[in-house]
Tab-separated table of C-alpha atoms and ligand atoms in Angstrom:
chain	number	residue	atom	x	y	z
J	26	UNK	CA	0.067	0.007	0.014
J	27	UNK	CA	1.155	3.538	-0.816
J	28	UNK	CA	2.098	5.720	2.255
J	29	UNK	CA	0.402	8.690	3.531
J	30	UNK	CA	2.923	11.567	3.776
J	31	UNK	CA	2.714	15.209	5.055
J	32	UNK	CA	5.498	17.363	4.126
J	33	UNK	CA	6.230	20.959	5.389
J	34	UNK	CA	7.862	23.083	2.829
J	35	UNK	CA	9.274	25.950	4.845
J	36	UNK	CA	10.276	27.725	1.802
J	37	UNK	CA	12.564	30.787	2.315
J	38	UNK	CA	11.731	31.093	6.079
J	39	UNK	CA	13.424	30.443	9.394
J	40	UNK	CA	17.098	31.087	10.187
J	41	UNK	CA	18.985	28.862	12.553
J	42	UNK	CA	17.305	29.947	15.781
J	43	UNK	CA	13.837	29.801	14.475
J	44	UNK	CA	14.641	26.476	12.869
J	45	UNK	CA	15.489	25.064	16.295
J	46	UNK	CA	12.594	26.536	18.080
J	47	UNK	CA	10.183	25.075	15.442
J	48	UNK	CA	11.750	21.814	15.629
J	49	UNK	CA	11.502	21.658	19.373
J	50	UNK	CA	7.879	22.567	18.979
J	51	UNK	CA	7.406	19.985	16.548
J	52	UNK	CA	8.915	17.395	18.855
J	53	UNK	CA	6.414	18.244	21.591
J	54	UNK	CA	3.292	17.445	19.357
J	55	UNK	CA	1.713	14.044	19.374
J	56	UNK	CA	1.145	12.119	16.295
J	57	UNK	CA	-1.984	9.964	16.141
J	58	UNK	CA	-1.906	9.346	12.389
J	59	UNK	CA	0.049	6.815	10.036
J	60	UNK	CA	1.505	9.664	7.890
J	61	UNK	CA	5.124	10.009	7.421
J	62	UNK	CA	6.222	13.537	8.632
J	63	UNK	CA	8.763	15.468	6.600
J	64	UNK	CA	10.142	19.094	6.883
J	65	UNK	CA	11.913	20.996	4.359
J	66	UNK	CA	14.159	23.824	5.978
J	67	UNK	CA	16.579	26.060	3.899
J	68	UNK	CA	19.825	24.539	2.826
J	69	UNK	CA	21.774	26.303	5.529
J	70	UNK	CA	19.780	24.675	8.330
J	71	UNK	CA	19.529	21.083	6.763
J	72	UNK	CA	22.621	19.589	8.899
J	73	UNK	CA	21.162	21.065	12.037
J	74	UNK	CA	17.603	19.973	11.297
J	75	UNK	CA	18.776	16.596	10.644
J	76	UNK	CA	20.875	16.191	13.656
J	77	UNK	CA	18.033	17.361	15.915
J	78	UNK	CA	15.329	15.185	14.496
J	79	UNK	CA	17.414	11.968	13.887
J	80	UNK	CA	15.619	10.336	17.059
J	81	UNK	CA	12.306	11.419	16.071
J	82	UNK	CA	9.906	10.366	13.157
J	83	UNK	CA	10.433	13.528	11.185
J	84	UNK	CA	12.308	13.379	7.947
J	85	UNK	CA	14.353	16.416	6.972
J	86	UNK	CA	14.202	16.865	3.126
J	87	UNK	CA	15.703	19.489	0.770
J	88	UNK	CA	13.770	22.033	-1.199
J	89	UNK	CA	15.876	21.861	-4.522
J	90	UNK	CA	19.246	20.672	-5.883
J	91	UNK	CA	21.275	20.919	-9.072
J	92	UNK	CA	21.393	18.600	-11.805
J	93	UNK	CA	25.191	18.459	-12.136
J	94	UNK	CA	27.580	16.047	-10.259
J	95	UNK	CA	29.933	18.923	-9.505
J	96	UNK	CA	31.762	21.841	-10.906
J	97	UNK	CA	31.384	25.601	-11.727
J	98	UNK	CA	27.825	26.488	-10.736
J	99	UNK	CA	28.220	29.171	-8.217
J	100	UNK	CA	25.681	29.214	-5.700
J	101	UNK	CA	24.250	25.772	-6.429
J	102	UNK	CA	24.075	22.535	-4.189
J	103	UNK	CA	24.387	19.046	-5.578
J	104	UNK	CA	22.780	15.663	-4.696
J	105	UNK	CA	26.123	14.482	-3.024
J	106	UNK	CA	26.145	17.417	-0.832
J	107	UNK	CA	22.748	16.693	0.409
J	108	UNK	CA	23.494	13.243	1.103
J	109	UNK	CA	26.609	14.258	3.015
J	110	UNK	CA	24.423	15.952	5.598
J	111	UNK	CA	22.004	13.126	5.780
J	112	UNK	CA	19.269	14.183	3.218
J	113	UNK	CA	17.711	11.537	1.448
J	114	UNK	CA	14.761	13.224	-0.066
J	115	UNK	CA	14.436	16.217	-2.414
J	116	UNK	CA	11.632	18.282	-3.502
J	117	UNK	CA	12.013	19.142	-7.090
J	118	UNK	CA	9.966	21.249	-9.575
J	119	UNK	CA	7.892	23.547	-7.045
J	120	UNK	CA	6.042	26.317	-9.041
J	121	UNK	CA	7.964	28.897	-7.228
J	122	UNK	CA	11.194	27.437	-8.824
J	123	UNK	CA	9.644	27.058	-12.076
J	124	UNK	CA	8.138	30.599	-12.050
J	125	UNK	CA	11.093	32.651	-10.516
J	126	UNK	CA	14.183	30.506	-11.277
J	127	UNK	CA	13.337	29.405	-14.790
J	128	UNK	CA	13.252	25.717	-14.121
J	129	UNK	CA	11.816	23.878	-17.079
J	130	UNK	CA	10.515	20.390	-17.526
J	131	UNK	CA	13.802	19.486	-19.381
J	132	UNK	CA	16.060	20.794	-16.479
J	133	UNK	CA	13.758	18.876	-14.072
J	134	UNK	CA	14.047	15.742	-15.762
J	135	UNK	CA	17.801	15.977	-15.425
J	136	UNK	CA	17.481	16.642	-11.705
J	137	UNK	CA	15.164	13.783	-11.196
J	138	UNK	CA	17.703	11.456	-12.733
J	139	UNK	CA	20.478	12.937	-10.743
J	140	UNK	CA	18.545	12.405	-7.595
J	141	UNK	CA	17.662	8.906	-8.342
J	142	UNK	CA	21.345	8.071	-9.264
J	143	UNK	CA	22.260	9.269	-5.703
J	144	UNK	CA	19.457	6.972	-4.259
J	145	UNK	CA	17.499	9.827	-3.265
J	146	UNK	CA	13.648	9.971	-3.095
J	147	UNK	CA	11.970	12.742	-5.149
J	148	UNK	CA	8.966	14.848	-4.365
J	149	UNK	CA	8.169	15.894	-7.855
J	150	UNK	CA	5.992	18.987	-8.028
J	151	UNK	CA	3.753	20.278	-10.824
J	152	UNK	CA	0.334	21.983	-11.384
J	153	UNK	CA	-1.689	24.040	-13.658
J	154	UNK	CA	-1.933	27.910	-13.453
J	155	UNK	CA	-5.084	29.778	-13.174
J	156	UNK	CA	-5.345	30.549	-16.822
J	157	UNK	CA	-4.959	26.749	-17.816
J	158	UNK	CA	-7.814	25.872	-15.240
J	159	UNK	CA	-10.007	28.669	-16.644
J	160	UNK	CA	-9.362	27.481	-20.193
J	161	UNK	CA	-10.092	23.831	-19.277
J	162	UNK	CA	-6.556	22.881	-20.032
J	163	UNK	CA	-5.491	21.871	-16.578
J	164	UNK	CA	-5.536	18.179	-17.340
J	165	UNK	CA	-3.411	18.583	-20.489
J	166	UNK	CA	-0.805	20.795	-18.677
J	167	UNK	CA	-0.465	18.277	-15.855
J	168	UNK	CA	-0.058	15.450	-18.266
J	169	UNK	CA	2.734	17.245	-20.260
J	170	UNK	CA	4.510	18.084	-16.865
J	171	UNK	CA	4.510	14.514	-16.058
J	172	UNK	CA	5.672	13.270	-19.431
J	173	UNK	CA	8.384	15.757	-19.720
J	174	UNK	CA	9.830	15.609	-16.421
J	175	UNK	CA	9.349	12.040	-15.394
J	176	UNK	CA	8.343	9.674	-18.258
J	177	UNK	CA	11.991	9.086	-19.230
J	178	UNK	CA	12.217	6.912	-16.197
J	179	UNK	CA	11.874	3.101	-15.874
J	180	UNK	CA	8.814	1.625	-14.067
J	181	UNK	CA	10.909	0.829	-11.074
J	182	UNK	CA	12.201	4.130	-10.254
J	183	UNK	CA	8.581	5.083	-9.223
J	184	UNK	CA	9.243	3.441	-5.994
J	185	UNK	CA	11.375	6.553	-5.109
J	186	UNK	CA	9.213	9.139	-6.539
J	187	UNK	CA	6.259	10.953	-4.742
J	188	UNK	CA	4.197	13.319	-6.751
J	189	UNK	CA	2.958	16.646	-5.479
J	190	UNK	CA	-0.090	18.254	-7.308
J	191	UNK	CA	-0.035	21.872	-6.505
J	192	UNK	CA	-2.381	24.190	-8.552
J	193	UNK	CA	-0.594	27.308	-8.806
J	194	UNK	CA	-3.637	29.340	-8.021
J	195	UNK	CA	-4.125	27.636	-4.663
J	196	UNK	CA	-0.540	28.222	-3.457
J	197	UNK	CA	-0.258	30.865	-0.491
J	198	UNK	CA	-3.752	32.401	-1.823
J	199	UNK	CA	-5.925	30.898	0.802
J	200	UNK	CA	-7.892	29.372	-2.197
J	201	UNK	CA	-7.809	25.604	-2.081
J	202	UNK	CA	-8.859	23.410	-4.783
J	203	UNK	CA	-12.084	21.622	-3.551
J	204	UNK	CA	-11.811	18.134	-2.385
J	205	UNK	CA	-13.472	17.092	-5.468
J	206	UNK	CA	-11.052	19.043	-7.783
J	207	UNK	CA	-8.225	17.597	-5.921
J	208	UNK	CA	-9.574	13.986	-6.129
J	209	UNK	CA	-10.460	14.299	-9.905
J	210	UNK	CA	-7.008	15.619	-10.815
J	211	UNK	CA	-5.444	12.900	-8.513
J	212	UNK	CA	-7.275	10.238	-10.313
J	213	UNK	CA	-6.262	11.623	-13.565
J	214	UNK	CA	-2.721	11.619	-12.602
J	215	UNK	CA	-2.984	7.799	-11.475
J	216	UNK	CA	-4.756	6.911	-14.646
J	217	UNK	CA	-1.822	8.833	-16.808
J	218	UNK	CA	0.648	6.717	-14.789
J	219	UNK	CA	-1.262	3.496	-15.317
J	220	UNK	CA	-1.609	4.151	-19.106
J	221	UNK	CA	2.191	4.968	-19.426
J	222	UNK	CA	3.464	2.090	-17.084
J	223	UNK	CA	0.937	-0.158	-15.345
J	224	UNK	CA	-1.678	-0.134	-12.678
J	225	UNK	CA	0.764	-1.367	-10.089
J	226	UNK	CA	3.061	1.554	-10.609
J	227	UNK	CA	0.147	4.018	-10.495
J	228	UNK	CA	-1.371	2.341	-7.285
J	229	UNK	CA	2.009	2.462	-5.749
J	230	UNK	CA	2.858	6.052	-5.891
J	231	UNK	CA	1.886	8.582	-3.172
J	232	UNK	CA	0.278	11.749	-4.613
J	233	UNK	CA	0.276	14.596	-2.351
J	234	UNK	CA	-1.912	17.800	-2.713
J	235	UNK	CA	-0.381	21.131	-2.040
J	236	UNK	CA	-2.100	24.709	-1.983
J	237	UNK	CA	-3.562	26.272	1.139
J	238	UNK	CA	-4.032	23.027	3.063
J	239	UNK	CA	-4.928	24.127	6.700
J	240	UNK	CA	-6.123	22.419	9.808
J	241	UNK	CA	-9.827	23.111	8.931
J	242	UNK	CA	-9.688	21.619	5.381
J	243	UNK	CA	-7.007	19.005	5.656
J	244	UNK	CA	-9.409	16.301	6.850
J	245	UNK	CA	-11.651	16.488	3.983
J	246	UNK	CA	-9.146	16.832	1.350
J	247	UNK	CA	-7.313	13.787	2.739
J	248	UNK	CA	-10.636	11.783	2.851
J	249	UNK	CA	-10.397	11.447	-0.800
J	250	UNK	CA	-9.169	8.010	-2.085
J	251	UNK	CA	-6.567	9.235	-4.440
J	252	UNK	CA	-5.149	12.109	-2.110
J	253	UNK	CA	-2.243	10.313	-0.178
J	254	UNK	CA	-1.018	13.451	1.677
J	255	UNK	CA	-0.059	17.111	1.666
J	256	UNK	CA	2.513	19.478	0.816
J	257	UNK	CA	2.035	22.044	3.230
J	258	UNK	CA	3.472	25.815	3.114
J	259	UNK	CA	2.217	28.355	5.420
J	260	UNK	CA	0.498	26.206	7.874
J	261	UNK	CA	3.770	24.078	8.234
J	262	UNK	CA	5.509	27.268	10.043
J	263	UNK	CA	3.358	26.609	13.142
J	264	UNK	CA	3.915	23.414	14.991
J	265	UNK	CA	0.278	22.935	16.149
J	266	UNK	CA	-1.268	23.698	12.923
J	267	UNK	CA	1.258	21.338	11.001
J	268	UNK	CA	0.402	18.466	13.338
J	269	UNK	CA	-3.246	19.232	13.131
J	270	UNK	CA	-2.852	18.622	9.374
J	271	UNK	CA	-0.679	15.408	9.946
J	272	UNK	CA	-3.229	13.954	12.312
J	273	UNK	CA	-5.925	14.722	9.779
J	274	UNK	CA	-5.452	11.109	8.446
N	18	13P	P1	0.649	26.946	0.982
N	18	13P	O1	0.246	25.922	1.865
N	18	13P	O2	1.215	28.187	1.884
N	18	13P	O3	-0.326	27.574	-0.004
N	18	13P	O4	1.904	26.507	0.055
N	18	13P	C1	1.817	25.389	-0.541
N	18	13P	C2	3.152	25.053	-1.145
N	18	13P	O5	3.658	25.738	-2.106
N	18	13P	C3	3.719	23.837	-0.470
N	18	13P	O6	5.046	23.524	-1.333
């Protein structure tokens, strides 16, 4: 059975002291659900966060990485560097990376391959913009993001892939996709995987929903059969809210 996962994407928030404080608050929360819990602090705090959560059921993951092995890429961080500080999972393709840092399906395909070569797990993000949804193109856009970013992989690789559907219009806006909209898209994503690979691959992949998930809407969204968890932005910065979402499973 595929796993339930709730991951907190801290984005560009929290220096070292705030990271320490938030982690100590996270550790005080009680977990009543079966969901795997992940947090994604900034690069500068990964090692510290890894050290301070290693005895707890919280996995520390990275928000991004470069596709190259090494070299003259000033300001970038590679898979080996992440592994060297204990990080085994990386978020790739977040819509903010696509929109503000020119990440393309092609560069993301390379990043995915590079992460898998380093035995990392990938949380692959994608999702349509508001215009796509208004024009009724949301499924076509999502399908092409999946095809271009992931469909160069062999079926076996999907054991190491988690998908995160994040409609851009729902991120940080307070506007969530309705539970039905999330379910419809997740079912479409699973069908797209089944058509390309097999029902077994499609059924085994966890598909997270992201975009204004809060304590008051998580339960309904997570109750949908194809929604296997959440990628949480704003609400992951408050320990109680984050665990209310974790415990919505
Ligand atoms: P919000 O939960 O703040 O809408 O952010 C979602 C997100 O982008 C998680 O990666």
